[in-house]
Amino acid sequence: MQKTLLGVYDTNKKARNVVEGLIVQGYTAEEIVIVALEDTLGHDFPIGTRLERIATEEKDTVVDKLKHSLMPEEAMAPKGVGNKLIEMGLSDREAPMYATDIENGRIVVLVNKYVSKEARIVAP
């Protein structure tokens, strides 16, 4: 499902306040996604909020190198924060911008993108 970016925050406290505000506005915790580097993201978000901790890339181990040589299509698969954001539903245009924020230690808050559910009047 596509995601809408709500904001980029410098601290866990600011991001948590936004999440709590969204819940007050009617979002469920399950509709909210918090994305940050694994060592940046705290644990004090409302229960049910999806926390995406992105690991910083480490060098390939010998097993990884063997795996890549046996399965070249996997070796070609792009890695990185931007690609993770695309997998989560951000557009190709938005993902690189916010990947830089995440790599710099900021926290990104996303929600599910909804199709407008306007009330319709039906004539008898």
GROMACS .gro file of N, CA and C in nm:
model
  372
    1MET      N    1   0.084  -0.118   0.000
    1MET     CA    2   0.000   0.000   0.000
    1MET      C    3   0.088   0.124   0.000
    2GLN      N    4   0.047   0.225  -0.076
    2GLN     CA    5   0.125   0.348  -0.081
    2GLN      C    6   0.121   0.419   0.054
    3LYS      N    7   0.230   0.488   0.081
    3LYS     CA    8   0.242   0.561   0.207
    3LYS      C    9   0.248   0.711   0.180
    4THR      N   10   0.202   0.787   0.277
    4THR     CA   11   0.213   0.932   0.275
    4THR      C   12   0.310   0.971   0.383
    5LEU      N   13   0.405   1.055   0.350
    5LEU     CA   14   0.503   1.100   0.447
    5LEU      C   15   0.442   1.214   0.529
    6LEU      N   16   0.447   1.201   0.660
    6LEU     CA   17   0.395   1.306   0.746
    6LEU      C   18   0.503   1.402   0.793
    7GLY      N   19   0.624   1.353   0.808
    7GLY     CA   20   0.729   1.442   0.851
    7GLY      C   21   0.857   1.371   0.886
    8VAL      N   22   0.960   1.453   0.905
    8VAL     CA   23   1.092   1.406   0.944
    8VAL      C   24   1.126   1.476   1.075
    9TYR      N   25   1.168   1.398   1.175
    9TYR     CA   26   1.188   1.452   1.309
    9TYR      C   27   1.328   1.418   1.360
   10ASP      N   28   1.380   1.509   1.443
   10ASP     CA   29   1.516   1.493   1.495
   10ASP      C   30   1.523   1.404   1.618
   11THR      N   31   1.412   1.391   1.692
   11THR     CA   32   1.416   1.314   1.817
   11THR      C   33   1.301   1.214   1.823
   12ASN      N   34   1.320   1.111   1.905
   12ASN     CA   35   1.214   1.014   1.930
   12ASN      C   36   1.094   1.082   1.993
   13LYS      N   37   1.119   1.176   2.082
   13LYS     CA   38   1.009   1.244   2.153
   13LYS      C   39   0.918   1.318   2.055
   14LYS      N   40   0.978   1.391   1.961
   14LYS     CA   41   0.897   1.464   1.861
   14LYS      C   42   0.816   1.367   1.775
   15ALA      N   43   0.880   1.260   1.730
   15ALA     CA   44   0.810   1.160   1.647
   15ALA      C   45   0.698   1.094   1.726
   16ARG      N   46   0.724   1.061   1.853
   16ARG     CA   47   0.621   0.998   1.937
   16ARG      C   48   0.502   1.092   1.955
   17ASN      N   49   0.528   1.222   1.976
   17ASN     CA   50   0.419   1.319   1.992
   17ASN      C   51   0.332   1.324   1.866
   18VAL      N   52   0.395   1.317   1.750
   18VAL     CA   53   0.320   1.317   1.624
   18VAL      C   54   0.234   1.191   1.615
   19VAL      N   55   0.291   1.076   1.648
   19VAL     CA   56   0.217   0.949   1.644
   19VAL      C   57   0.097   0.955   1.738
   20GLU      N   58   0.117   1.005   1.858
   20GLU     CA   59   0.007   1.016   1.954
   20GLU      C   60  -0.101   1.111   1.902
   21GLY      N   61  -0.060   1.219   1.836
   21GLY     CA   62  -0.156   1.311   1.776
   21GLY      C   63  -0.237   1.246   1.664
   22LEU      N   64  -0.170   1.164   1.583
   22LEU     CA   65  -0.240   1.093   1.476
   22LEU      C   66  -0.344   0.997   1.532
   23ILE      N   67  -0.310   0.930   1.641
   23ILE     CA   68  -0.404   0.837   1.704
   23ILE      C   69  -0.526   0.913   1.757
   24VAL      N   70  -0.502   1.030   1.815
   24VAL     CA   71  -0.613   1.113   1.863
   24VAL      C   72  -0.702   1.156   1.746
   25GLN      N   73  -0.642   1.179   1.629
   25GLN     CA   74  -0.718   1.219   1.511
   25GLN      C   75  -0.794   1.105   1.445
   26GLY      N   76  -0.773   0.981   1.491
   26GLY     CA   77  -0.850   0.869   1.439
   26GLY      C   78  -0.771   0.761   1.367
   27TYR      N   79  -0.642   0.781   1.348
   27TYR     CA   80  -0.561   0.675   1.290
   27TYR      C   81  -0.542   0.565   1.394
   28THR      N   82  -0.528   0.441   1.347
   28THR     CA   83  -0.492   0.335   1.440
   28THR      C   84  -0.340   0.324   1.439
   29ALA      N   85  -0.284   0.272   1.546
   29ALA     CA   86  -0.138   0.259   1.556
   29ALA      C   87  -0.083   0.173   1.443
   30GLU      N   88  -0.161   0.075   1.397
   30GLU     CA   89  -0.116  -0.015   1.291
   30GLU      C   90  -0.103   0.055   1.156
   31GLU      N   91  -0.166   0.170   1.139
   31GLU     CA   92  -0.159   0.244   1.012
   31GLU      C   93  -0.036   0.335   1.005
   32ILE      N   94   0.037   0.345   1.114
   32ILE     CA   95   0.149   0.438   1.125
   32ILE      C   96   0.280   0.359   1.119
   33VAL      N   97   0.375   0.409   1.041
   33VAL     CA   98   0.506   0.345   1.029
   33VAL      C   99   0.614   0.447   1.066
   34ILE      N  100   0.703   0.407   1.155
   34ILE     CA  101   0.817   0.489   1.196
   34ILE      C  102   0.941   0.426   1.136
   35VAL      N  103   1.021   0.505   1.064
   35VAL     CA  104   1.140   0.452   0.998
   35VAL      C  105   1.262   0.530   1.044
   36ALA      N  106   1.367   0.456   1.086
   36ALA     CA  107   1.492   0.519   1.129
   36ALA      C  108   1.601   0.413   1.130
   37LEU      N  109   1.725   0.459   1.146
   37LEU     CA  110   1.835   0.365   1.165
   37LEU      C  111   1.812   0.290   1.295
   38GLU      N  112   1.855   0.164   1.298
   38GLU     CA  113   1.825   0.081   1.414
   38GLU      C  114   1.881   0.136   1.544
   39ASP      N  115   1.993   0.207   1.541
   39ASP     CA  116   2.049   0.260   1.665
   39ASP      C  117   1.991   0.395   1.703
   40THR      N  118   1.905   0.452   1.618
   40THR     CA  119   1.843   0.582   1.643
   40THR      C  120   1.705   0.568   1.705
   41LEU      N  121   1.633   0.463   1.669
   41LEU     CA  122   1.493   0.449   1.704
   41LEU      C  123   1.473   0.393   1.844
   42GLY      N  124   1.391   0.463   1.923
   42GLY     CA  125   1.359   0.418   2.058
   42GLY      C  126   1.247   0.315   2.059
   43HIS      N  127   1.205   0.278   2.180
   43HIS     CA  128   1.102   0.174   2.196
   43HIS      C  129   0.973   0.228   2.256
   44ASP      N  130   0.965   0.358   2.279
   44ASP     CA  131   0.853   0.412   2.355
   44ASP      C  132   0.739   0.467   2.269
   45PHE      N  133   0.711   0.403   2.157
   45PHE     CA  134   0.599   0.442   2.073
   45PHE      C  135   0.475   0.364   2.113
   46PRO      N  136   0.355   0.414   2.081
   46PRO     CA  137   0.233   0.342   2.118
   46PRO      C  138   0.233   0.198   2.065
   47ILE      N  139   0.174   0.110   2.143
   47ILE     CA  140   0.168  -0.032   2.106
   47ILE      C  141   0.095  -0.047   1.973
   48GLY      N  142   0.152  -0.125   1.884
   48GLY     CA  143   0.093  -0.149   1.754
   48GLY      C  144   0.156  -0.067   1.643
   49THR      N  145   0.228   0.039   1.679
   49THR     CA  146   0.294   0.120   1.578
   49THR      C  147   0.404   0.037   1.513
   50ARG      N  148   0.410   0.038   1.381
   50ARG     CA  149   0.511  -0.040   1.310
   50ARG      C  150   0.643   0.036   1.312
   51LEU      N  151   0.744  -0.024   1.370
   51LEU     CA  152   0.877   0.036   1.376
   51LEU      C  153   0.968  -0.034   1.277
   52GLU      N  154   1.019   0.040   1.182
   52GLU     CA  155   1.111  -0.014   1.082
   52GLU      C  156   1.251   0.035   1.116
   53ARG      N  157   1.330  -0.055   1.171
   53ARG     CA  158   1.469  -0.023   1.205
   53ARG      C  159   1.558  -0.067   1.090
   54ILE      N  160   1.621   0.029   1.024
   54ILE     CA  161   1.705  -0.003   0.909
   54ILE      C  162   1.848  -0.019   0.957
   55ALA      N  163   1.905  -0.134   0.927
   55ALA     CA  164   2.044  -0.162   0.966
   55ALA      C  165   2.137  -0.094   0.869
   56THR      N  166   2.246  -0.041   0.922
   56THR     CA  167   2.347   0.014   0.833
   56THR      C  168   2.415  -0.103   0.764
   57GLU      N  169   2.446  -0.086   0.638
   57GLU     CA  170   2.503  -0.196   0.561
   57GLU      C  171   2.641  -0.232   0.611
   58GLU      N  172   2.661  -0.361   0.621
   58GLU     CA  173   2.792  -0.413   0.660
   58GLU      C  174   2.853  -0.481   0.539
   59LYS      N  175   2.981  -0.504   0.543
   59LYS     CA  176   3.049  -0.571   0.431
   59LYS      C  177   2.999  -0.714   0.420
   60ASP      N  178   2.997  -0.763   0.298
   60ASP     CA  179   2.953  -0.900   0.274
   60ASP      C  180   3.048  -1.000   0.340
   61THR      N  181   2.989  -1.103   0.397
   61THR     CA  182   3.068  -1.212   0.453
   61THR      C  183   3.104  -1.307   0.339
   62VAL      N  184   3.186  -1.405   0.369
   62VAL     CA  185   3.224  -1.504   0.268
   62VAL      C  186   3.100  -1.578   0.218
   63VAL      N  187   3.009  -1.610   0.308
   63VAL     CA  188   2.885  -1.680   0.269
   63VAL      C  189   2.803  -1.592   0.175
   64ASP      N  190   2.793  -1.461   0.205
   64ASP     CA  191   2.719  -1.369   0.118
   64ASP      C  192   2.781  -1.365  -0.021
   65LYS      N  193   2.913  -1.359  -0.028
   65LYS     CA  194   2.981  -1.353  -0.157
   65LYS      C  195   2.955  -1.480  -0.238
   66LEU      N  196   2.957  -1.596  -0.171
   66LEU     CA  197   2.926  -1.722  -0.239
   66LEU      C  198   2.782  -1.722  -0.289
   67LYS      N  199   2.692  -1.675  -0.206
   67LYS     CA  200   2.552  -1.670  -0.242
   67LYS      C  201   2.531  -1.581  -0.365
   68HIS      N  202   2.598  -1.466  -0.368
   68HIS     CA  203   2.586  -1.374  -0.481
   68HIS      C  204   2.641  -1.436  -0.609
   69SER      N  205   2.747  -1.515  -0.597
   69SER     CA  206   2.804  -1.576  -0.717
   69SER      C  207   2.713  -1.686  -0.771
   70LEU      N  208   2.639  -1.755  -0.683
   70LEU     CA  209   2.549  -1.861  -0.725
   70LEU      C  210   2.415  -1.806  -0.774
   71MET      N  211   2.374  -1.692  -0.720
   71MET     CA  212   2.246  -1.630  -0.757
   71MET      C  213   2.270  -1.486  -0.799
   72PRO      N  214   2.316  -1.464  -0.922
   72PRO     CA  215   2.353  -1.329  -0.966
   72PRO      C  216   2.238  -1.229  -0.963
   73GLU      N  217   2.112  -1.274  -0.981
   73GLU     CA  218   2.001  -1.179  -0.977
   73GLU      C  219   1.988  -1.115  -0.840
   74GLU      N  220   2.023  -1.190  -0.735
   74GLU     CA  221   2.019  -1.133  -0.601
   74GLU      C  222   2.133  -1.034  -0.581
   75ALA      N  223   2.246  -1.063  -0.641
   75ALA     CA  224   2.360  -0.972  -0.630
   75ALA      C  225   2.330  -0.839  -0.696
   76MET      N  226   2.247  -0.842  -0.801
   76MET     CA  227   2.210  -0.720  -0.871
   76MET      C  228   2.104  -0.640  -0.797
   77ALA      N  229   2.032  -0.704  -0.706
   77ALA     CA  230   1.925  -0.634  -0.635
   77ALA      C  231   1.983  -0.518  -0.555
   78PRO      N  232   1.927  -0.398  -0.575
   78PRO     CA  233   1.980  -0.283  -0.505
   78PRO      C  234   1.954  -0.289  -0.356
   79LYS      N  235   2.050  -0.239  -0.279
   79LYS     CA  236   2.035  -0.235  -0.135
   79LYS      C  237   2.034  -0.090  -0.093
   80GLY      N  238   1.999  -0.066   0.031
   80GLY     CA  239   2.007   0.069   0.081
   80GLY      C  240   1.877   0.120   0.139
   81VAL      N  241   1.888   0.234   0.205
   81VAL     CA  242   1.774   0.294   0.273
   81VAL      C  243   1.669   0.338   0.172
   82GLY      N  244   1.710   0.400   0.062
   82GLY     CA  245   1.614   0.446  -0.039
   82GLY      C  246   1.530   0.333  -0.094
   83ASN      N  247   1.593   0.220  -0.122
   83ASN     CA  248   1.519   0.105  -0.175
   83ASN      C  249   1.424   0.048  -0.072
   84LYS      N  250   1.463   0.051   0.054
   84LYS     CA  251   1.374   0.005   0.161
   84LYS      C  252   1.250   0.095   0.167
   85LEU      N  253   1.269   0.226   0.152
   85LEU     CA  254   1.155   0.319   0.153
   85LEU      C  255   1.063   0.295   0.034
   86ILE      N  256   1.120   0.262  -0.082
   86ILE     CA  257   1.037   0.231  -0.199
   86ILE      C  258   0.956   0.105  -0.172
   87GLU      N  259   1.017   0.003  -0.111
   87GLU     CA  260   0.946  -0.120  -0.076
   87GLU      C  261   0.831  -0.092   0.020
   88MET      N  262   0.846   0.011   0.105
   88MET     CA  263   0.742   0.046   0.201
   88MET      C  264   0.629   0.125   0.139
   89GLY      N  265   0.648   0.177   0.017
   89GLY     CA  266   0.539   0.246  -0.050
   89GLY      C  267   0.564   0.392  -0.085
   90LEU      N  268   0.684   0.445  -0.058
   90LEU     CA  269   0.714   0.580  -0.102
   90LEU      C  270   0.747   0.580  -0.250
   91SER      N  271   0.727   0.692  -0.315
   91SER     CA  272   0.754   0.699  -0.459
   91SER      C  273   0.904   0.702  -0.486
   92ASP      N  274   0.939   0.674  -0.612
   92ASP     CA  275   1.080   0.678  -0.654
   92ASP      C  276   1.139   0.817  -0.637
   93ARG      N  277   1.055   0.919  -0.644
   93ARG     CA  278   1.101   1.056  -0.631
   93ARG      C  279   1.125   1.093  -0.484
   94GLU      N  280   1.038   1.048  -0.395
   94GLU     CA  281   1.048   1.084  -0.253
   94GLU      C  282   1.155   1.005  -0.179
   95ALA      N  283   1.168   0.878  -0.212
   95ALA     CA  284   1.255   0.788  -0.135
   95ALA      C  285   1.399   0.837  -0.120
   96PRO      N  286   1.467   0.881  -0.226
   96PRO     CA  287   1.606   0.924  -0.207
   96PRO      C  288   1.621   1.045  -0.113
   97MET      N  289   1.524   1.137  -0.119
   97MET     CA  290   1.531   1.255  -0.032
   97MET      C  291   1.524   1.216   0.115
   98TYR      N  292   1.430   1.128   0.146
   98TYR     CA  293   1.410   1.090   0.286
   98TYR      C  294   1.512   0.987   0.332
   99ALA      N  295   1.571   0.913   0.238
   99ALA     CA  296   1.679   0.820   0.273
   99ALA      C  297   1.796   0.898   0.331
  100THR      N  298   1.824   1.014   0.274
  100THR     CA  299   1.933   1.098   0.325
  100THR      C  300   1.904   1.143   0.467
  101ASP      N  301   1.778   1.180   0.494
  101ASP     CA  302   1.740   1.220   0.631
  101ASP      C  303   1.762   1.104   0.728
  102ILE      N  304   1.720   0.985   0.690
  102ILE     CA  305   1.734   0.869   0.778
  102ILE      C  306   1.882   0.838   0.800
  103GLU      N  307   1.961   0.843   0.694
  103GLU     CA  308   2.104   0.816   0.707
  103GLU      C  309   2.174   0.918   0.797
  104ASN      N  310   2.115   1.038   0.809
  104ASN     CA  311   2.170   1.142   0.897
  104ASN      C  312   2.112   1.136   1.037
  105GLY      N  313   2.041   1.028   1.070
  105GLY     CA  314   1.994   1.007   1.207
  105GLY      C  315   1.856   1.061   1.239
  106ARG      N  316   1.781   1.104   1.139
  106ARG     CA  317   1.646   1.155   1.164
  106ARG      C  318   1.544   1.041   1.158
  107ILE      N  319   1.423   1.071   1.203
  107ILE     CA  320   1.316   0.972   1.211
  107ILE      C  321   1.204   1.015   1.117
  108VAL      N  322   1.156   0.923   1.033
  108VAL     CA  323   1.052   0.951   0.935
  108VAL      C  324   0.922   0.885   0.981
  109VAL      N  325   0.811   0.960   0.971
  109VAL     CA  326   0.679   0.908   1.007
  109VAL      C  327   0.596   0.898   0.880
  110LEU      N  328   0.541   0.778   0.856
  110LEU     CA  329   0.457   0.751   0.738
  110LEU      C  330   0.322   0.699   0.784
  111VAL      N  331   0.219   0.722   0.702
  111VAL     CA  332   0.088   0.662   0.724
  111VAL      C  333   0.038   0.605   0.592
  112ASN      N  334  -0.060   0.515   0.600
  112ASN     CA  335  -0.120   0.459   0.479
  112ASN      C  336  -0.192   0.569   0.402
  113LYS      N  337  -0.177   0.566   0.271
  113LYS     CA  338  -0.244   0.663   0.185
  113LYS      C  339  -0.386   0.614   0.159
  114TYR      N  340  -0.482   0.698   0.185
  114TYR     CA  341  -0.621   0.659   0.168
  114TYR      C  342  -0.681   0.722   0.043
  115VAL      N  343  -0.774   0.650  -0.014
  115VAL     CA  344  -0.856   0.706  -0.120
  115VAL      C  345  -0.969   0.778  -0.049
  116SER      N  346  -1.001   0.897  -0.096
  116SER     CA  347  -1.104   0.977  -0.031
  116SER      C  348  -1.235   0.900  -0.023
  117LYS      N  349  -1.295   0.903   0.095
  117LYS     CA  350  -1.423   0.836   0.116
  117LYS      C  351  -1.528   0.944   0.146
  118GLU      N  352  -1.566   1.016   0.043
  118GLU     CA  353  -1.662   1.124   0.061
  118GLU      C  354  -1.803   1.065   0.063
  119ALA      N  355  -1.889   1.131   0.140
  119ALA     CA  356  -2.028   1.089   0.146
  119ALA      C  357  -2.095   1.126   0.012
  120ARG      N  358  -2.173   1.037  -0.038
  120ARG     CA  359  -2.241   1.061  -0.164
  120ARG      C  360  -2.392   1.057  -0.142
  121ILE      N  361  -2.460   1.149  -0.206
  121ILE     CA  362  -2.605   1.153  -0.195
  121ILE      C  363  -2.661   1.075  -0.314
  122VAL      N  364  -2.745   0.980  -0.282
  122VAL     CA  365  -2.803   0.898  -0.388
  122VAL      C  366  -2.948   0.942  -0.405
  123ALA      N  367  -2.986   0.978  -0.526
  123ALA     CA  368  -3.125   1.020  -0.554
  123ALA      C  369  -3.215   0.897  -0.554
  124PRO      N  370  -3.336   0.910  -0.494
  124PRO     CA  371  -3.429   0.796  -0.493
  124PRO      C  372  -3.483   0.764  -0.630
   0.00000   0.00000   0.00000
